[in-house]
mmCIF file of C-alpha atoms in Angstrom:
data_model
loop_
_atom_site.group_PDB
_atom_site.id
_atom_site.type_symbol
_atom_site.label_atom_id
_atom_site.label_comp_id
_atom_site.label_asym_id
_atom_site.label_seq_id
_atom_site.Cartn_x
_atom_site.Cartn_y
_atom_site.Cartn_z
ATOM 1 C CA MET Z 1 138.216 -13.627 28.598
ATOM 2 C CA ARG Z 2 138.268 -11.134 31.483
ATOM 3 C CA ASP Z 3 141.022 -13.164 33.283
ATOM 4 C CA SER Z 4 143.258 -13.455 30.235
ATOM 5 C CA ARG Z 5 146.351 -11.292 30.047
ATOM 6 C CA SER Z 6 146.534 -11.617 26.249
ATOM 7 C CA TYR Z 7 143.609 -9.289 25.612
ATOM 8 C CA VAL Z 8 143.297 -5.567 26.212
ATOM 9 C CA ILE Z 9 139.650 -4.738 26.775
ATOM 10 C CA ASN Z 10 138.665 -1.143 26.189
ATOM 11 C CA GLY Z 11 135.550 0.883 25.507
ATOM 12 C CA GLU Z 12 135.802 0.449 21.752
ATOM 13 C CA ILE Z 13 135.222 -3.299 22.083
ATOM 14 C CA PHE Z 14 131.982 -2.559 23.901
ATOM 15 C CA TRP Z 15 130.943 -0.157 21.150
ATOM 16 C CA LEU Z 16 131.050 -3.091 18.744
ATOM 17 C CA ILE Z 17 128.905 -5.094 21.159
ATOM 18 C CA PHE Z 18 126.384 -2.232 21.449
ATOM 19 C CA LYS Z 19 126.211 -2.064 17.666
ATOM 20 C CA ALA Z 20 125.782 -5.819 17.240
ATOM 21 C CA TYR Z 21 122.977 -6.084 19.793
ATOM 22 C CA SER Z 22 121.187 -3.046 18.351
ATOM 23 C CA ARG Z 23 121.391 -4.364 14.800
ATOM 24 C CA ALA Z 24 120.031 -7.700 16.016
ATOM 25 C CA ASN Z 25 117.088 -5.819 17.564
ATOM 26 C CA LEU Z 26 118.211 -6.807 21.060
ATOM 27 C CA PRO Z 27 118.372 -3.407 22.788
ATOM 28 C CA ASP Z 28 118.256 -4.927 26.276
ATOM 29 C CA GLY Z 29 121.414 -6.874 25.461
ATOM 30 C CA ALA Z 30 123.194 -3.666 24.448
ATOM 31 C CA ILE Z 31 122.150 -1.963 27.683
ATOM 32 C CA ARG Z 32 123.162 -4.996 29.742
ATOM 33 C CA SER Z 33 126.612 -4.860 28.124
ATOM 34 C CA PHE Z 34 126.993 -1.220 29.137
ATOM 35 C CA ASN Z 35 126.043 -2.039 32.725
ATOM 36 C CA ARG Z 36 128.679 -4.795 32.853
ATOM 37 C CA MET Z 37 131.586 -2.750 31.509
ATOM 38 C CA ASP Z 38 133.092 -2.273 34.972
ATOM 39 C CA GLU Z 39 133.193 -6.061 35.465
ATOM 40 C CA PHE Z 40 135.805 -6.119 32.713
ATOM 41 C CA GLY Z 41 137.830 -3.293 34.193
ATOM 42 C CA VAL Z 42 136.400 -0.604 31.933
ATOM 43 C CA MET Z 43 134.723 2.306 33.684
ATOM 44 C CA PRO Z 44 131.940 3.615 31.433
ATOM 45 C CA THR Z 45 132.182 7.242 30.380
ATOM 46 C CA VAL Z 46 129.716 9.664 28.847
ATOM 47 C CA HIS Z 47 131.397 8.925 25.511
ATOM 48 C CA ASP Z 48 130.462 5.251 25.883
ATOM 49 C CA LEU Z 49 126.907 6.293 26.738
ATOM 50 C CA ASP Z 50 126.802 8.416 23.590
ATOM 51 C CA LYS Z 51 127.804 5.393 21.511
ATOM 52 C CA LEU Z 52 125.165 3.201 23.145
ATOM 53 C CA LEU Z 53 122.422 5.773 22.582
ATOM 54 C CA TYR Z 54 123.564 6.356 19.008
ATOM 55 C CA PHE Z 55 123.296 2.682 18.057
ATOM 56 C CA LEU Z 56 119.966 2.266 19.856
ATOM 57 C CA CYS Z 57 118.507 5.343 18.161
ATOM 58 C CA LYS Z 58 119.850 4.332 14.771
ATOM 59 C CA ARG Z 59 117.818 1.123 15.005
ATOM 60 C CA LYS Z 60 114.827 3.072 16.357
ATOM 61 C CA HIS Z 61 114.931 1.540 19.849
ATOM 62 C CA LEU Z 62 113.861 4.905 21.242
ATOM 63 C CA GLN Z 63 111.848 3.731 24.234
ATOM 64 C CA GLN Z 64 114.736 1.678 25.598
ATOM 65 C CA ALA Z 65 117.210 4.479 24.827
ATOM 66 C CA GLN Z 66 115.093 7.067 26.640
ATOM 67 C CA GLN Z 67 114.541 4.835 29.669
ATOM 68 C CA PHE Z 68 118.239 4.130 30.024
ATOM 69 C CA PHE Z 69 119.090 7.791 29.445
ATOM 70 C CA ASP Z 70 116.795 8.764 32.340
ATOM 71 C CA LYS Z 71 118.663 6.363 34.635
ATOM 72 C CA ALA Z 72 122.152 7.206 33.399
ATOM 73 C CA LYS Z 73 121.816 10.973 33.769
ATOM 74 C CA ASN Z 74 122.151 10.556 37.536
ATOM 75 C CA ARG Z 75 125.384 8.562 37.149
ATOM 76 C CA LEU Z 76 127.204 10.480 34.441
ATOM 77 C CA SER Z 77 127.703 14.133 33.574
ATOM 78 C CA LEU Z 78 125.811 14.441 30.296
ATOM 79 C CA SER Z 79 126.941 16.660 27.439
ATOM 80 C CA ALA Z 80 124.983 18.555 24.797
ATOM 81 C CA LYS Z 81 126.006 15.789 22.387
ATOM 82 C CA THR Z 82 124.284 13.159 24.547
ATOM 83 C CA TYR Z 83 121.014 15.065 24.465
ATOM 84 C CA SER Z 84 121.393 15.729 20.743
ATOM 85 C CA ILE Z 85 121.763 12.038 19.923
ATOM 86 C CA LEU Z 86 118.469 11.261 21.613
ATOM 87 C CA LEU Z 87 116.830 14.368 20.135
ATOM 88 C CA SER Z 88 117.853 13.177 16.680
ATOM 89 C CA GLY Z 89 116.387 9.744 17.391
ATOM 90 C CA TRP Z 90 112.993 11.142 18.340
ATOM 91 C CA GLY Z 91 113.169 13.422 15.336
ATOM 92 C CA GLU Z 92 113.774 10.511 12.967
ATOM 93 C CA ILE Z 93 110.473 8.935 13.941
ATOM 94 C CA GLY Z 94 108.686 12.301 13.964
ATOM 95 C CA ASP Z 95 107.828 12.335 17.681
ATOM 96 C CA SER Z 96 107.944 16.088 18.246
ATOM 97 C CA ASP Z 97 106.432 15.812 21.749
ATOM 98 C CA LYS Z 98 109.258 13.622 23.058
ATOM 99 C CA ALA Z 99 111.857 15.803 21.359
ATOM 100 C CA ARG Z 100 110.329 18.921 22.889
ATOM 101 C CA GLU Z 101 110.306 17.363 26.375
ATOM 102 C CA LEU Z 102 113.934 16.350 26.038
ATOM 103 C CA PHE Z 103 114.971 19.802 24.863
ATOM 104 C CA GLU Z 104 113.208 21.428 27.815
ATOM 105 C CA ALA Z 105 114.929 18.976 30.181
ATOM 106 C CA MET Z 106 118.214 19.970 28.614
ATOM 107 C CA LEU Z 107 117.523 23.616 29.437
ATOM 108 C CA GLU Z 108 116.430 22.781 32.990
ATOM 109 C CA GLN Z 109 119.665 20.878 33.603
ATOM 110 C CA GLY Z 110 121.637 23.928 32.522
ATOM 111 C CA CYS Z 111 123.258 22.015 29.695
ATOM 112 C CA PRO Z 112 124.574 24.431 27.044
ATOM 113 C CA VAL Z 113 122.377 24.196 23.957
ATOM 114 C CA ASP Z 114 124.427 24.170 20.770
ATOM 115 C CA LEU Z 115 123.581 24.278 17.074
ATOM 116 C CA LEU Z 116 123.375 20.487 16.825
ATOM 117 C CA ALA Z 117 120.701 20.346 19.533
ATOM 118 C CA TYR Z 118 118.703 23.118 17.878
ATOM 119 C CA ASN Z 119 118.929 21.440 14.475
ATOM 120 C CA ASN Z 120 117.731 18.141 15.904
ATOM 121 C CA LEU Z 121 114.793 19.826 17.626
ATOM 122 C CA LEU Z 122 113.892 21.718 14.450
ATOM 123 C CA GLY Z 123 114.046 18.477 12.474
ATOM 124 C CA ALA Z 124 111.770 16.721 14.957
ATOM 125 C CA LEU Z 125 109.243 19.568 14.950
ATOM 126 C CA CYS Z 126 109.151 19.835 11.153
ATOM 127 C CA LYS Z 127 108.871 16.088 10.694
ATOM 128 C CA GLY Z 128 106.052 16.055 13.241
ATOM 129 C CA GLY Z 129 104.170 18.739 11.311
ATOM 130 C CA CYS Z 130 104.858 21.571 13.788
ATOM 131 C CA VAL Z 131 106.456 23.981 11.320
ATOM 132 C CA ASP Z 132 105.120 27.146 12.979
ATOM 133 C CA GLU Z 133 106.599 26.061 16.296
ATOM 134 C CA ALA Z 134 109.854 25.262 14.511
ATOM 135 C CA LYS Z 135 109.954 28.822 13.182
ATOM 136 C CA ASN Z 136 109.537 30.150 16.732
ATOM 137 C CA VAL Z 137 112.403 27.938 17.899
ATOM 138 C CA PHE Z 138 114.484 29.231 14.989
ATOM 139 C CA HIS Z 139 113.915 32.850 16.072
ATOM 140 C CA ASP Z 140 114.726 31.903 19.672
ATOM 141 C CA MET Z 141 117.921 30.357 18.413
ATOM 142 C CA LEU Z 142 118.883 33.592 16.653
ATOM 143 C CA SER Z 143 118.110 35.649 19.756
ATOM 144 C CA LYS Z 144 120.574 33.490 21.692
ATOM 145 C CA ARG Z 145 123.236 34.137 19.053
ATOM 146 C CA VAL Z 146 123.355 30.546 17.849
ATOM 147 C CA GLU Z 147 124.252 30.907 14.182
ATOM 148 C CA PRO Z 148 122.252 28.651 11.807
ATOM 149 C CA ASP Z 149 124.107 26.631 9.191
ATOM 150 C CA ALA Z 150 123.101 25.206 5.813
ATOM 151 C CA PHE Z 151 121.587 22.152 7.482
ATOM 152 C CA THR Z 152 119.327 24.366 9.623
ATOM 153 C CA TYR Z 153 117.765 25.926 6.544
ATOM 154 C CA SER Z 154 117.586 22.609 4.696
ATOM 155 C CA ILE Z 155 115.304 21.263 7.440
ATOM 156 C CA PHE Z 156 112.707 23.869 6.498
ATOM 157 C CA ILE Z 157 113.187 23.312 2.770
ATOM 158 C CA HIS Z 158 112.505 19.578 3.097
ATOM 159 C CA SER Z 159 109.463 20.298 5.246
ATOM 160 C CA TYR Z 160 108.016 22.835 2.791
ATOM 161 C CA CYS Z 161 108.610 20.525 -0.171
ATOM 162 C CA SER Z 162 106.823 17.695 1.641
ATOM 163 C CA ALA Z 163 103.886 20.059 2.206
ATOM 164 C CA ASN Z 164 103.961 21.110 -1.488
ATOM 165 C CA ASP Z 165 104.760 24.704 -0.493
ATOM 166 C CA VAL Z 166 107.276 25.529 -3.207
ATOM 167 C CA GLN Z 167 107.163 29.287 -2.635
ATOM 168 C CA SER Z 168 108.200 28.929 1.006
ATOM 169 C CA ALA Z 169 110.949 26.501 0.015
ATOM 170 C CA PHE Z 170 112.336 29.063 -2.431
ATOM 171 C CA ARG Z 171 112.147 31.821 0.184
ATOM 172 C CA VAL Z 172 114.378 29.729 2.434
ATOM 173 C CA LEU Z 173 116.683 28.967 -0.499
ATOM 174 C CA ASP Z 174 116.965 32.707 -1.213
ATOM 175 C CA LYS Z 175 118.009 33.294 2.400
ATOM 176 C CA MET Z 176 120.710 30.683 2.028
ATOM 177 C CA ARG Z 177 121.976 32.453 -1.080
ATOM 178 C CA ARG Z 178 122.067 35.793 0.758
ATOM 179 C CA TYR Z 179 124.040 34.309 3.635
ATOM 180 C CA ASN Z 180 126.294 32.410 1.208
ATOM 181 C CA LEU Z 181 125.236 29.047 2.627
ATOM 182 C CA LEU Z 182 125.446 26.169 0.177
ATOM 183 C CA PRO Z 183 122.683 23.529 0.096
ATOM 184 C CA ASN Z 184 123.877 19.974 -0.424
ATOM 185 C CA VAL Z 185 122.785 17.737 -3.274
ATOM 186 C CA PHE Z 186 119.984 16.164 -1.201
ATOM 187 C CA THR Z 187 118.402 19.555 -0.525
ATOM 188 C CA TYR Z 188 118.594 20.565 -4.181
ATOM 189 C CA ASN Z 189 117.147 17.202 -5.222
ATOM 190 C CA CYS Z 190 114.241 17.651 -2.843
ATOM 191 C CA ILE Z 191 113.265 20.927 -4.550
ATOM 192 C CA ILE Z 192 113.883 19.589 -8.063
ATOM 193 C CA LYS Z 193 111.637 16.601 -7.418
ATOM 194 C CA ARG Z 194 108.853 18.824 -6.082
ATOM 195 C CA LEU Z 195 109.170 21.211 -9.038
ATOM 196 C CA CYS Z 196 108.847 18.330 -11.496
ATOM 197 C CA LYS Z 197 105.802 16.991 -9.670
ATOM 198 C CA ASN Z 198 104.268 20.458 -10.010
ATOM 199 C CA GLU Z 199 105.163 20.552 -13.731
ATOM 200 C CA LEU Z 200 107.698 23.356 -13.241
ATOM 201 C CA VAL Z 201 110.434 21.634 -15.199
ATOM 202 C CA GLU Z 202 112.096 24.841 -16.451
ATOM 203 C CA GLU Z 203 112.638 25.926 -12.852
ATOM 204 C CA ALA Z 204 114.070 22.466 -12.158
ATOM 205 C CA TYR Z 205 116.609 22.957 -14.957
ATOM 206 C CA GLN Z 206 117.544 26.350 -13.515
ATOM 207 C CA LEU Z 207 118.294 24.704 -10.176
ATOM 208 C CA LEU Z 208 120.324 22.013 -11.932
ATOM 209 C CA ASP Z 209 122.422 24.729 -13.576
ATOM 210 C CA GLU Z 210 122.742 26.567 -10.261
ATOM 211 C CA MET Z 211 124.042 23.426 -8.590
ATOM 212 C CA ILE Z 212 126.800 23.065 -11.151
ATOM 213 C CA SER Z 213 127.718 26.761 -11.074
ATOM 214 C CA ARG Z 214 127.997 26.678 -7.266
ATOM 215 C CA GLY Z 215 130.112 23.538 -7.241
ATOM 216 C CA VAL Z 216 127.452 21.070 -6.080
ATOM 217 C CA LYS Z 217 127.697 18.019 -8.350
ATOM 218 C CA PRO Z 218 124.238 16.724 -9.343
ATOM 219 C CA ASP Z 219 123.783 12.995 -8.792
ATOM 220 C CA ILE Z 220 121.688 10.432 -10.618
ATOM 221 C CA TRP Z 221 118.615 11.380 -8.558
ATOM 222 C CA SER Z 222 118.894 14.999 -9.730
ATOM 223 C CA TYR Z 223 118.710 14.000 -13.385
ATOM 224 C CA ASN Z 224 116.232 11.143 -13.030
ATOM 225 C CA ALA Z 225 113.662 13.402 -11.355
ATOM 226 C CA ILE Z 226 113.645 15.588 -14.479
ATOM 227 C CA GLN Z 227 113.897 12.578 -16.779
ATOM 228 C CA ALA Z 228 110.776 11.088 -15.207
ATOM 229 C CA TYR Z 229 108.888 14.279 -16.063
ATOM 230 C CA HIS Z 230 109.972 14.166 -19.729
ATOM 231 C CA CYS Z 231 109.062 10.493 -20.049
ATOM 232 C CA ASP Z 232 105.688 10.935 -18.352
ATOM 233 C CA HIS Z 233 104.888 13.765 -20.781
ATOM 234 C CA CYS Z 234 106.210 11.927 -23.869
ATOM 235 C CA GLU Z 235 108.863 14.603 -24.483
ATOM 236 C CA VAL Z 236 111.160 12.277 -26.364
ATOM 237 C CA ASN Z 237 113.627 14.836 -27.727
ATOM 238 C CA ARG Z 238 114.118 16.477 -24.349
ATOM 239 C CA ALA Z 239 114.475 13.073 -22.698
ATOM 240 C CA LEU Z 240 117.235 12.093 -25.121
ATOM 241 C CA ARG Z 241 118.972 15.457 -24.794
ATOM 242 C CA LEU Z 242 118.971 15.120 -21.022
ATOM 243 C CA MET Z 243 120.402 11.624 -21.239
ATOM 244 C CA PHE Z 244 123.291 12.832 -23.385
ATOM 245 C CA ARG Z 245 123.757 15.837 -21.097
ATOM 246 C CA MET Z 246 124.183 13.409 -18.209
ATOM 247 C CA GLU Z 247 127.139 11.850 -19.990
ATOM 248 C CA LYS Z 248 128.597 15.305 -20.686
ATOM 249 C CA ASP Z 249 128.162 16.216 -17.009
ATOM 250 C CA LYS Z 250 129.929 12.963 -16.062
ATOM 251 C CA CYS Z 251 126.883 11.430 -14.406
ATOM 252 C CA LEU Z 252 126.214 8.304 -16.437
ATOM 253 C CA PRO Z 253 122.612 7.093 -16.814
ATOM 254 C CA ASP Z 254 121.660 4.187 -14.586
ATOM 255 C CA ARG Z 255 119.216 1.314 -14.959
ATOM 256 C CA HIS Z 256 116.233 3.491 -14.078
ATOM 257 C CA THR Z 257 117.246 6.173 -16.596
ATOM 258 C CA TYR Z 258 117.536 3.697 -19.445
ATOM 259 C CA ASN Z 259 114.343 1.888 -18.490
ATOM 260 C CA MET Z 260 112.333 5.118 -18.476
ATOM 261 C CA VAL Z 261 113.688 6.264 -21.838
ATOM 262 C CA LEU Z 262 113.359 2.872 -23.550
ATOM 263 C CA LYS Z 263 109.825 2.491 -22.284
ATOM 264 C CA LEU Z 264 108.949 5.925 -23.706
ATOM 265 C CA LEU Z 265 110.558 5.247 -27.090
ATOM 266 C CA ILE Z 266 108.727 1.952 -27.544
ATOM 267 C CA ARG Z 267 105.442 3.439 -26.375
ATOM 268 C CA ILE Z 268 105.509 6.196 -29.004
ATOM 269 C CA GLY Z 269 106.956 3.951 -31.723
ATOM 270 C CA ARG Z 270 110.433 5.500 -32.049
ATOM 271 C CA PHE Z 271 112.077 2.137 -32.661
ATOM 272 C CA ASP Z 272 115.062 3.668 -34.468
ATOM 273 C CA ARG Z 273 115.920 5.543 -31.299
ATOM 274 C CA VAL Z 274 115.644 2.356 -29.239
ATOM 275 C CA ALA Z 275 118.545 0.912 -31.229
ATOM 276 C CA GLU Z 276 120.561 4.119 -30.704
ATOM 277 C CA VAL Z 277 120.016 4.076 -26.957
ATOM 278 C CA TRP Z 278 120.928 0.393 -26.822
ATOM 279 C CA GLU Z 279 124.178 1.072 -28.675
ATOM 280 C CA ASN Z 280 124.891 3.936 -26.307
ATOM 281 C CA MET Z 281 124.478 1.555 -23.379
ATOM 282 C CA VAL Z 282 127.094 -0.732 -24.908
ATOM 283 C CA ASP Z 283 129.464 2.184 -25.596
ATOM 284 C CA THR Z 284 129.290 3.376 -21.973
ATOM 285 C CA ASN Z 285 129.859 -0.158 -20.624
ATOM 286 C CA PHE Z 286 126.419 -0.301 -19.051
ATOM 287 C CA PHE Z 287 125.278 -3.890 -18.594
ATOM 288 C CA PRO Z 288 121.496 -4.258 -18.915
ATOM 289 C CA SER Z 289 119.723 -5.954 -16.029
ATOM 290 C CA VAL Z 290 116.717 -8.255 -16.115
ATOM 291 C CA SER Z 291 114.366 -5.271 -15.761
ATOM 292 C CA THR Z 292 115.900 -3.470 -18.764
ATOM 293 C CA TYR Z 293 115.479 -6.527 -20.972
ATOM 294 C CA SER Z 294 111.935 -6.882 -19.656
ATOM 295 C CA VAL Z 295 111.076 -3.304 -20.642
ATOM 296 C CA LEU Z 296 112.143 -4.092 -24.209
ATOM 297 C CA ILE Z 297 110.525 -7.522 -24.475
ATOM 298 C CA HIS Z 298 107.221 -6.484 -22.895
ATOM 299 C CA GLY Z 299 107.175 -3.287 -24.942
ATOM 300 C CA PHE Z 300 107.847 -4.979 -28.282
ATOM 301 C CA CYS Z 301 105.357 -7.768 -27.533
ATOM 302 C CA LYS Z 302 102.630 -5.141 -27.287
ATOM 303 C CA LYS Z 303 103.543 -3.504 -30.603
ATOM 304 C CA LYS Z 304 102.178 -4.854 -33.866
ATOM 305 C CA GLY Z 305 104.844 -6.424 -36.064
ATOM 306 C CA LYS Z 306 107.573 -6.214 -33.424
ATOM 307 C CA LEU Z 307 107.470 -9.741 -32.046
ATOM 308 C CA GLU Z 308 110.715 -10.588 -33.826
ATOM 309 C CA GLU Z 309 112.432 -7.743 -31.945
ATOM 310 C CA ALA Z 310 111.066 -9.095 -28.671
ATOM 311 C CA CYS Z 311 112.503 -12.530 -29.513
ATOM 312 C CA LYS Z 312 115.858 -10.971 -30.412
ATOM 313 C CA TYR Z 313 116.240 -9.318 -27.004
ATOM 314 C CA PHE Z 314 114.967 -12.438 -25.266
ATOM 315 C CA GLU Z 315 117.683 -14.507 -26.968
ATOM 316 C CA MET Z 316 120.303 -11.898 -26.053
ATOM 317 C CA MET Z 317 119.165 -12.183 -22.463
ATOM 318 C CA ILE Z 318 119.514 -15.958 -22.509
ATOM 319 C CA ASP Z 319 122.957 -15.696 -24.144
ATOM 320 C CA GLU Z 320 124.040 -13.353 -21.334
ATOM 321 C CA GLY Z 321 122.877 -15.894 -18.752
ATOM 322 C CA ILE Z 322 120.264 -13.551 -17.250
ATOM 323 C CA PRO Z 323 117.155 -15.470 -16.127
ATOM 324 C CA PRO Z 324 114.020 -13.676 -17.359
ATOM 325 C CA TYR Z 325 110.979 -13.093 -15.198
ATOM 326 C CA VAL Z 326 108.254 -15.735 -15.339
ATOM 327 C CA THR Z 327 105.826 -13.070 -16.552
ATOM 328 C CA THR Z 328 108.186 -12.239 -19.427
ATOM 329 C CA VAL Z 329 108.446 -15.883 -20.517
ATOM 330 C CA GLU Z 330 104.669 -16.310 -20.345
ATOM 331 C CA LEU Z 331 103.974 -13.106 -22.282
ATOM 332 C CA LEU Z 332 106.372 -14.012 -25.096
ATOM 333 C CA ARG Z 333 105.072 -17.581 -25.265
ATOM 334 C CA ASN Z 334 101.453 -16.418 -25.465
ATOM 335 C CA ARG Z 335 102.243 -13.938 -28.256
ATOM 336 C CA LEU Z 336 104.075 -16.595 -30.282
ATOM 337 C CA LEU Z 337 101.349 -19.127 -29.627
ATOM 338 C CA GLY Z 338 98.691 -16.644 -30.698
ATOM 339 C CA LEU Z 339 100.376 -16.268 -34.071
ATOM 340 C CA GLY Z 340 100.909 -20.009 -34.431
ATOM 341 C CA LEU Z 341 104.693 -19.678 -34.299
ATOM 342 C CA LEU Z 342 105.314 -22.981 -32.556
ATOM 343 C CA ASP Z 343 108.681 -23.413 -34.255
ATOM 344 C CA HIS Z 344 109.861 -20.152 -32.653
ATOM 345 C CA ILE Z 345 108.847 -21.457 -29.252
ATOM 346 C CA GLY Z 346 110.811 -24.640 -29.934
ATOM 347 C CA ILE Z 347 113.935 -22.650 -30.873
ATOM 348 C CA LEU Z 348 113.718 -20.593 -27.673
ATOM 349 C CA VAL Z 349 113.140 -23.691 -25.546
ATOM 350 C CA ASP Z 350 116.224 -25.392 -27.024
ATOM 351 C CA LYS Z 351 118.341 -22.300 -26.380
ATOM 352 C CA MET Z 352 117.096 -22.077 -22.790
ATOM 353 C CA ARG Z 353 117.813 -25.749 -22.112
ATOM 354 C CA GLN Z 354 121.365 -25.331 -23.414
ATOM 355 C CA SER Z 355 122.036 -22.426 -21.052
ATOM 356 C CA THR Z 356 124.590 -22.848 -18.278
ATOM 357 C CA SER Z 357 122.118 -21.162 -15.906
ATOM 358 C CA HIS Z 358 120.012 -23.656 -13.979
ATOM 359 C CA ALA Z 359 117.303 -21.005 -13.484
ATOM 360 C CA ILE Z 360 117.025 -20.475 -17.252
ATOM 361 C CA GLN Z 361 116.854 -24.236 -17.819
ATOM 362 C CA GLU Z 362 113.917 -24.426 -15.408
ATOM 363 C CA LEU Z 363 112.195 -21.527 -17.164
ATOM 364 C CA ALA Z 364 112.241 -23.562 -20.378
ATOM 365 C CA ASN Z 365 109.398 -25.559 -18.815
ATOM 366 C CA VAL Z 366 107.356 -22.368 -18.527
ATOM 367 C CA MET Z 367 108.050 -21.602 -22.189
ATOM 368 C CA ILE Z 368 106.592 -24.963 -23.235
ATOM 369 C CA GLY Z 369 103.534 -24.321 -21.066
ATOM 370 C CA ASN Z 370 104.274 -26.524 -18.058
ATOM 371 C CA ARG Z 371 102.114 -24.892 -15.381
ATOM 372 C CA ALA Z 372 103.605 -27.036 -12.625
ATOM 373 C CA ALA Z 373 106.956 -25.328 -13.182
ATOM 374 C CA HIS Z 374 105.297 -21.919 -12.793
ATOM 375 C CA ASN Z 375 104.585 -22.515 -9.115
ATOM 376 C CA THR Z 376 108.215 -23.271 -8.257
ATOM 377 C CA LEU Z 377 109.588 -20.062 -9.781
ATOM 378 C CA ARG Z 378 109.358 -16.410 -8.829
ATOM 379 C CA CYS Z 379 106.109 -15.231 -10.250
ATOM 380 C CA ASP Z 380 105.811 -11.480 -10.042
ATOM 381 C CA GLU Z 381 108.573 -8.907 -10.318
ATOM 382 C CA THR Z 382 107.766 -5.406 -9.192
ATOM 383 C CA ASP Z 383 110.588 -3.658 -11.043
ATOM 384 C CA ILE Z 384 109.372 -4.373 -14.587
ATOM 385 C CA GLU Z 385 108.987 -0.813 -15.836
ATOM 386 C CA SER Z 386 106.950 -1.533 -18.921
ATOM 387 C CA ASP Z 387 103.336 -1.306 -17.860
#
């Protein structure tokens, strides 16, 4: 390849090689490729080094990245960006000691420290549990006239929320408001989730309204954090109102939203509302997954006099060509068997055998009680949200 005149080899080709080796968890291969760039007529630059370090750090090959960085700094003139990439890598794994050492080396080398470097150090310190030290670094940053941005403050908000210190998180949020800095949706979601865990749902709604008023569009995680609170506390009316608000706010409910609400409705016996929610799913072109059907079937199987409903949704599932979980088939079979409804089992078995899905055909053996078939199929599914 290197002798061919039909190819133009440049640094960007090597970036793809760095990425491929890093993703394959072969960091030494990525480093070896960098060292051989000159053999192909490409003189490596600090920009190429940045790309190599970025891909290594992204895959958490920090030891190899640091070792190569220590060697390369004598060959290339490093930039603040180079240090920041490695700082970010150490921060991602919460190694505040390594991040601190690297930052100090940056200062010793006389490399200009910019906002990105400070943010990466702050992130590493907060993730490593050194929040007080992070605050000192923040004040040092201000004294050197490095202006913090929204991301700087969000680092502290995430840290305080993780430590269940809601008051401190709100103090930082108030500062952002004063300086007209806008948190992103991830920062708002972090606070909303913590508020809901602390049963401060009204405050969570206030933040949701603030997001919209400030032009930050809430995402599905924003709403589902509050929805989880309503469902956990059996607040059925508020759960339904929130679900319809989501549609009004142009953030359609997802699988998790529907599963939470359906599970709640069945648990408290609001079967009329189950039908309404199901119709709403159809109207919004939401296609139920295996877990959504499982919530309904498992829920109805546990309710007295609702076995027919469970069978109805099971048949719908088969008609849609969605293979049910083994646990779902076994539960329904056992309920029918317990009531002596052998003819119902026969009807379901026939329907399953006529399915175009090979997986459903195999599950028919589980429905008739063939234990040998059980061992060849997936047995436990962790996303059934009905227990």
